[in-house]
PDB file of C-alpha atoms and ligand atoms in Angstrom:
ATOM      1  CA  MET K 159       0.000   0.000   0.000  1.00 95.00           C
ATOM      2  CA  PRO K 160       1.359   3.489  -0.802  1.00 96.00           C
ATOM      3  CA  SER K 161       2.336   5.449   2.279  1.00 96.00           C
ATOM      4  CA  VAL K 162       3.724   8.820   3.315  1.00 95.00           C
ATOM      5  CA  ARG K 163       6.874   9.067   5.403  1.00 95.00           C
ATOM      6  CA  LEU K 164       7.848  12.041   7.529  1.00 96.00           C
ATOM      7  CA  GLU K 165      11.439  12.463   8.659  1.00 96.00           C
ATOM      8  CA  TYR K 166      12.114  14.645  11.666  1.00 98.00           C
ATOM      9  CA  ASP K 167      14.711  15.248  14.343  1.00 98.00           C
ATOM     10  CA  ILE K 168      14.177  15.854  18.029  1.00 98.00           C
ATOM     11  CA  PHE K 169      16.630  18.042  19.900  1.00 97.00           C
ATOM     12  CA  PRO K 170      16.476  18.123  23.697  1.00 96.00           C
ATOM     13  CA  GLU K 171      17.502  21.779  23.763  1.00 95.00           C
ATOM     14  CA  ALA K 172      18.279  24.689  21.452  1.00 95.00           C
ATOM     15  CA  ALA K 173      21.992  24.499  22.271  1.00 95.00           C
ATOM     16  CA  ALA K 174      22.161  21.436  20.018  1.00 94.00           C
ATOM     17  CA  LEU K 175      21.323  23.608  16.996  1.00 97.00           C
ATOM     18  CA  GLU K 176      23.516  25.912  14.919  1.00 97.00           C
ATOM     19  CA  PRO K 177      23.759  29.500  16.277  1.00 97.00           C
ATOM     20  CA  SER K 178      21.485  31.112  13.662  1.00 98.00           C
ATOM     21  CA  LEU K 179      18.692  28.691  14.574  1.00 98.00           C
ATOM     22  CA  GLN K 180      19.262  29.244  18.284  1.00 98.00           C
ATOM     23  CA  GLU K 181      18.791  32.955  17.685  1.00 98.00           C
ATOM     24  CA  LEU K 182      15.675  32.256  15.650  1.00 98.00           C
ATOM     25  CA  ILE K 183      14.163  30.361  18.577  1.00 98.00           C
ATOM     26  CA  ARG K 184      15.063  33.168  20.989  1.00 98.00           C
ATOM     27  CA  GLU K 185      13.264  35.642  18.723  1.00 98.00           C
ATOM     28  CA  ALA K 186      10.191  33.403  18.599  1.00 98.00           C
ATOM     29  CA  GLN K 187      10.251  33.186  22.413  1.00 98.00           C
ATOM     30  CA  TYR K 188      10.495  36.967  22.660  1.00 98.00           C
ATOM     31  CA  ALA K 189       7.510  37.303  20.339  1.00 98.00           C
ATOM     32  CA  ALA K 190       5.446  34.836  22.397  1.00 98.00           C
ATOM     33  CA  GLU K 191       6.293  36.541  25.672  1.00 98.00           C
ATOM     34  CA  HIS K 192       6.162  40.199  24.654  1.00 98.00           C
ATOM     35  CA  LEU K 193       4.363  40.625  21.338  1.00 98.00           C
ATOM     36  CA  ALA K 194       1.420  38.234  21.456  1.00 98.00           C
ATOM     37  CA  TYR K 195      -2.060  39.685  21.777  1.00 98.00           C
ATOM     38  CA  ALA K 196      -4.010  36.776  23.184  1.00 98.00           C
ATOM     39  CA  PRO K 197      -6.484  38.120  25.771  1.00 98.00           C
ATOM     40  CA  TYR K 198      -9.148  35.565  24.845  1.00 98.00           C
ATOM     41  CA  SER K 199      -7.241  32.292  24.762  1.00 97.00           C
ATOM     42  CA  GLY K 200      -4.356  33.243  27.051  1.00 97.00           C
ATOM     43  CA  PHE K 201      -2.269  31.113  24.683  1.00 97.00           C
ATOM     44  CA  GLN K 202       0.591  33.291  23.492  1.00 98.00           C
ATOM     45  CA  VAL K 203       2.288  32.147  20.320  1.00 98.00           C
ATOM     46  CA  GLY K 204       5.523  33.464  18.866  1.00 98.00           C
ATOM     47  CA  ALA K 205       7.053  32.794  15.474  1.00 98.00           C
ATOM     48  CA  ALA K 206      10.279  33.941  13.883  1.00 98.00           C
ATOM     49  CA  VAL K 207      11.228  33.654  10.249  1.00 98.00           C
ATOM     50  CA  LEU K 208      14.832  33.466   9.048  1.00 98.00           C
ATOM     51  CA  LEU K 209      15.472  34.959   5.616  1.00 98.00           C
ATOM     52  CA  ALA K 210      18.249  34.164   3.164  1.00 98.00           C
ATOM     53  CA  ASN K 211      19.608  37.691   3.708  1.00 97.00           C
ATOM     54  CA  GLY K 212      20.093  36.921   7.421  1.00 97.00           C
ATOM     55  CA  GLN K 213      17.175  39.032   8.626  1.00 98.00           C
ATOM     56  CA  ILE K 214      14.814  37.649  11.250  1.00 98.00           C
ATOM     57  CA  ILE K 215      11.150  38.671  11.213  1.00 98.00           C
ATOM     58  CA  ARG K 216       8.972  38.122  14.261  1.00 98.00           C
ATOM     59  CA  GLY K 217       5.281  37.297  14.399  1.00 98.00           C
ATOM     60  CA  SER K 218       2.820  36.717  17.211  1.00 98.00           C
ATOM     61  CA  ASN K 219      -0.809  35.709  17.425  1.00 98.00           C
ATOM     62  CA  GLN K 220      -3.205  38.619  17.146  1.00 98.00           C
ATOM     63  CA  GLU K 221      -6.619  37.794  18.541  1.00 98.00           C
ATOM     64  CA  ASN K 222      -9.900  39.607  18.096  1.00 98.00           C
ATOM     65  CA  ALA K 223     -13.177  39.857  20.015  1.00 98.00           C
ATOM     66  CA  SER K 224     -14.681  38.447  16.840  1.00 98.00           C
ATOM     67  CA  PHE K 225     -12.697  35.223  17.256  1.00 98.00           C
ATOM     68  CA  PRO K 226     -12.318  34.144  13.607  1.00 98.00           C
ATOM     69  CA  ALA K 227     -10.784  37.529  12.790  1.00 98.00           C
ATOM     70  CA  GLY K 228      -7.678  36.635  14.806  1.00 98.00           C
ATOM     71  CA  THR K 229      -4.469  35.543  13.101  1.00 98.00           C
ATOM     72  CA  CYS K 230      -1.824  32.991  14.024  1.00 98.00           C
ATOM     73  CA  ALA K 231       1.774  33.946  14.757  1.00 98.00           C
ATOM     74  CA  GLU K 232       3.175  31.993  11.809  1.00 98.00           C
ATOM     75  CA  ARG K 233       1.055  33.844   9.275  1.00 98.00           C
ATOM     76  CA  VAL K 234       1.821  37.207  10.828  1.00 98.00           C
ATOM     77  CA  ALA K 235       5.564  36.458  10.544  1.00 98.00           C
ATOM     78  CA  LEU K 236       5.462  35.036   7.012  1.00 98.00           C
ATOM     79  CA  HIS K 237       3.281  37.783   5.590  1.00 98.00           C
ATOM     80  CA  THR K 238       5.270  40.494   7.324  1.00 98.00           C
ATOM     81  CA  ALA K 239       8.428  39.037   5.773  1.00 98.00           C
ATOM     82  CA  ALA K 240       6.749  39.068   2.354  1.00 98.00           C
ATOM     83  CA  VAL K 241       6.108  42.802   2.500  1.00 98.00           C
ATOM     84  CA  LEU K 242       9.284  43.897   4.291  1.00 98.00           C
ATOM     85  CA  HIS K 243      11.623  41.727   2.209  1.00 98.00           C
ATOM     86  CA  PRO K 244       9.831  40.937  -1.050  1.00 98.00           C
ATOM     87  CA  GLY K 245      11.377  38.143  -3.057  1.00 97.00           C
ATOM     88  CA  VAL K 246      13.795  37.101  -0.305  1.00 98.00           C
ATOM     89  CA  THR K 247      13.731  33.372   0.430  1.00 98.00           C
ATOM     90  CA  VAL K 248      12.438  32.157   3.787  1.00 98.00           C
ATOM     91  CA  THR K 249      14.881  29.504   4.978  1.00 98.00           C
ATOM     92  CA  ALA K 250      13.435  28.623   8.392  1.00 98.00           C
ATOM     93  CA  ILE K 251      10.596  29.312  10.796  1.00 98.00           C
ATOM     94  CA  ALA K 252      10.594  28.711  14.551  1.00 98.00           C
ATOM     95  CA  ILE K 253       7.382  28.574  16.560  1.00 98.00           C
ATOM     96  CA  THR K 254       6.870  28.516  20.282  1.00 98.00           C
ATOM     97  CA  TYR K 255       4.284  29.415  22.890  1.00 98.00           C
ATOM     98  CA  THR K 256       3.725  30.423  26.451  1.00 96.00           C
ATOM     99  CA  LYS K 257       0.711  30.456  28.736  1.00 92.00           C
ATOM    100  CA  LYS K 258       0.130  31.102  32.428  1.00 90.00           C
ATOM    101  CA  GLN K 259      -0.082  27.497  33.539  1.00 92.00           C
ATOM    102  CA  ILE K 260       1.156  24.589  31.532  1.00 91.00           C
ATOM    103  CA  ASP K 261       0.016  21.157  32.638  1.00 92.00           C
ATOM    104  CA  PRO K 262       3.184  19.208  33.515  1.00 92.00           C
ATOM    105  CA  SER K 263       2.076  16.429  31.155  1.00 94.00           C
ATOM    106  CA  MET K 264       2.115  18.974  28.295  1.00 94.00           C
ATOM    107  CA  MET K 265       5.575  20.417  28.934  1.00 94.00           C
ATOM    108  CA  HIS K 266       7.095  18.097  26.362  1.00 94.00           C
ATOM    109  CA  GLU K 267       4.519  18.774  23.617  1.00 96.00           C
ATOM    110  CA  VAL K 268       5.773  20.950  20.784  1.00 97.00           C
ATOM    111  CA  LEU K 269       3.621  23.628  19.170  1.00 97.00           C
ATOM    112  CA  SER K 270       2.663  22.259  15.817  1.00 97.00           C
ATOM    113  CA  PRO K 271       1.276  24.734  13.268  1.00 98.00           C
ATOM    114  CA  CYS K 272      -2.446  24.715  12.585  1.00 98.00           C
ATOM    115  CA  GLY K 273      -3.818  23.592   9.233  1.00 98.00           C
ATOM    116  CA  ILE K 274      -4.279  27.086   7.823  1.00 98.00           C
ATOM    117  CA  CYS K 275      -0.681  27.990   8.689  1.00 98.00           C
ATOM    118  CA  ARG K 276       0.546  24.790   7.014  1.00 98.00           C
ATOM    119  CA  GLN K 277      -1.315  25.870   3.901  1.00 98.00           C
ATOM    120  CA  VAL K 278       0.372  29.283   4.037  1.00 98.00           C
ATOM    121  CA  ILE K 279       3.817  27.764   4.658  1.00 98.00           C
ATOM    122  CA  ASN K 280       3.207  25.565   1.605  1.00 97.00           C
ATOM    123  CA  GLU K 281       2.334  28.548  -0.548  1.00 98.00           C
ATOM    124  CA  VAL K 282       5.454  30.468   0.506  1.00 98.00           C
ATOM    125  CA  SER K 283       7.622  27.413  -0.087  1.00 98.00           C
ATOM    126  CA  GLN K 284       6.101  26.753  -3.486  1.00 97.00           C
ATOM    127  CA  ARG K 285       6.337  30.429  -4.486  1.00 97.00           C
ATOM    128  CA  GLN K 286      10.027  30.639  -3.626  1.00 98.00           C
ATOM    129  CA  GLN K 287      10.726  27.109  -4.893  1.00 97.00           C
ATOM    130  CA  ALA K 288      12.759  26.327  -1.801  1.00 98.00           C
ATOM    131  CA  ALA K 289      12.134  24.317   1.341  1.00 98.00           C
ATOM    132  CA  ILE K 290      11.371  25.968   4.676  1.00 98.00           C
ATOM    133  CA  HIS K 291      12.968  24.367   7.715  1.00 98.00           C
ATOM    134  CA  ILE K 292      10.501  24.321  10.610  1.00 98.00           C
ATOM    135  CA  LEU K 293      11.429  24.211  14.292  1.00 98.00           C
ATOM    136  CA  MET K 294       8.565  23.465  16.660  1.00 98.00           C
ATOM    137  CA  CYS K 295       9.315  24.184  20.291  1.00 98.00           C
ATOM    138  CA  SER K 296       7.889  22.877  23.555  1.00 97.00           C
ATOM    139  CA  ALA K 297       7.681  24.481  26.984  1.00 95.00           C
ATOM    140  CA  ASP K 298      10.514  22.298  28.318  1.00 94.00           C
ATOM    141  CA  GLY K 299      12.882  23.304  25.508  1.00 94.00           C
ATOM    142  CA  THR K 300      12.505  20.231  23.317  1.00 97.00           C
ATOM    143  CA  ILE K 301      12.568  21.042  19.599  1.00 98.00           C
ATOM    144  CA  LEU K 302      11.059  19.033  16.788  1.00 98.00           C
ATOM    145  CA  SER K 303      12.736  19.843  13.481  1.00 98.00           C
ATOM    146  CA  VAL K 304      11.409  19.106   9.983  1.00 98.00           C
ATOM    147  CA  LYS K 305      13.730  20.133   7.166  1.00 98.00           C
ATOM    148  CA  ASP K 306      10.937  20.718   4.664  1.00 98.00           C
ATOM    149  CA  ALA K 307       7.777  22.084   6.273  1.00 96.00           C
ATOM    150  CA  LYS K 308       5.563  21.175   3.331  1.00 92.00           C
ATOM    151  CA  GLU K 309       5.908  17.560   4.412  1.00 96.00           C
ATOM    152  CA  LEU K 310       3.543  18.511   7.235  1.00 97.00           C
ATOM    153  CA  LEU K 311       0.748  18.853   4.677  1.00 97.00           C
ATOM    154  CA  PRO K 312       0.720  15.832   2.391  1.00 96.00           C
ATOM    155  CA  PHE K 313      -1.781  15.779  -0.473  1.00 96.00           C
ATOM    156  CA  SER K 314      -2.074  19.532  -0.150  1.00 96.00           C
ATOM    157  CA  PHE K 315      -4.176  21.787  -2.319  1.00 96.00           C
ATOM    158  CA  GLY K 316      -2.027  24.126  -4.392  1.00 93.00           C
ATOM    159  CA  SER K 317      -1.851  26.483  -7.331  1.00 92.00           C
ATOM    160  CA  LYS K 318      -1.394  23.740  -9.886  1.00 91.00           C
ATOM    161  CA  MET K 319      -5.088  22.940  -9.536  1.00 94.00           C
ATOM    162  CA  LEU K 320      -6.182  26.430 -10.576  1.00 96.00           C
TER     163      LEU K 320
HETATM  164  N1  LIG O  61      -2.250  29.847  17.256  1.00 54.89           N
HETATM  165  C1  LIG O  61      -1.152  30.272  16.570  1.00 54.89           C
HETATM  166  O1  LIG O  61      -0.769  31.453  16.628  1.00 54.89           O
HETATM  167  N2  LIG O  61      -0.472  29.369  15.824  1.00 54.89           N
HETATM  168  C2  LIG O  61      -0.809  28.045  15.708  1.00 54.89           C
HETATM  169  O2  LIG O  61      -0.198  27.321  14.938  1.00 54.89           O
HETATM  170  C3  LIG O  61      -1.884  27.491  16.538  1.00 54.89           C
HETATM  171  C4  LIG O  61      -2.759  28.486  17.207  1.00 54.89           C
HETATM  172  C5  LIG O  61      -2.995  30.816  18.068  1.00 54.89           C
HETATM  173  C6  LIG O  61      -4.334  31.192  17.520  1.00 54.89           C
HETATM  174  C7  LIG O  61      -5.046  31.655  18.781  1.00 54.89           C
HETATM  175  O3  LIG O  61      -4.716  33.021  18.993  1.00 54.89           O
HETATM  176  C8  LIG O  61      -4.425  30.828  19.893  1.00 54.89           C
HETATM  177  O4  LIG O  61      -3.221  30.299  19.360  1.00 54.89           O
HETATM  178  C9  LIG O  61      -5.301  29.692  20.391  1.00 54.89           C
HETATM  179  O5  LIG O  61      -5.736  28.923  19.329  1.00 54.89           O
END
């Protein structure tokens, strides 16, 4: 039977990663802690995008009293990068979160991007014709790394259908 394989790495802490990716994670943490606007869920998400020109662009979730109007951190970061650095390749994205109380059993769970954000990551990756390395972080510092984020959305819908 045909099947889909996903290859990933797990790092116990950011120190195991190369310095540029460590910095990327720090920026995502800053965004979660200081830039998120999450008064409704209390779930503060931070993202940071690394560009081929070395720039790092932060994003955070931006909620709204009309709940569906809110936006995830990943999309804020990716779309901000698209307007501030048009045409520059996104090489990596780090995502992390913080909230007031984290159940000890959840400390190890990484923040995995929602379906809409996976669709957006796919579009950016397809548009630039280059893979985006994704680093998903947990509250205890564990990092799940996937070298090509579009693998998180197999059988995806894309522009070739239109
Ligand atoms: N959220 C993100 O920012 N990124 C994700 O990948 C998952 C969810 C936000 C949306 C909302 O503000 C809060 O987390 C709770 O769903």
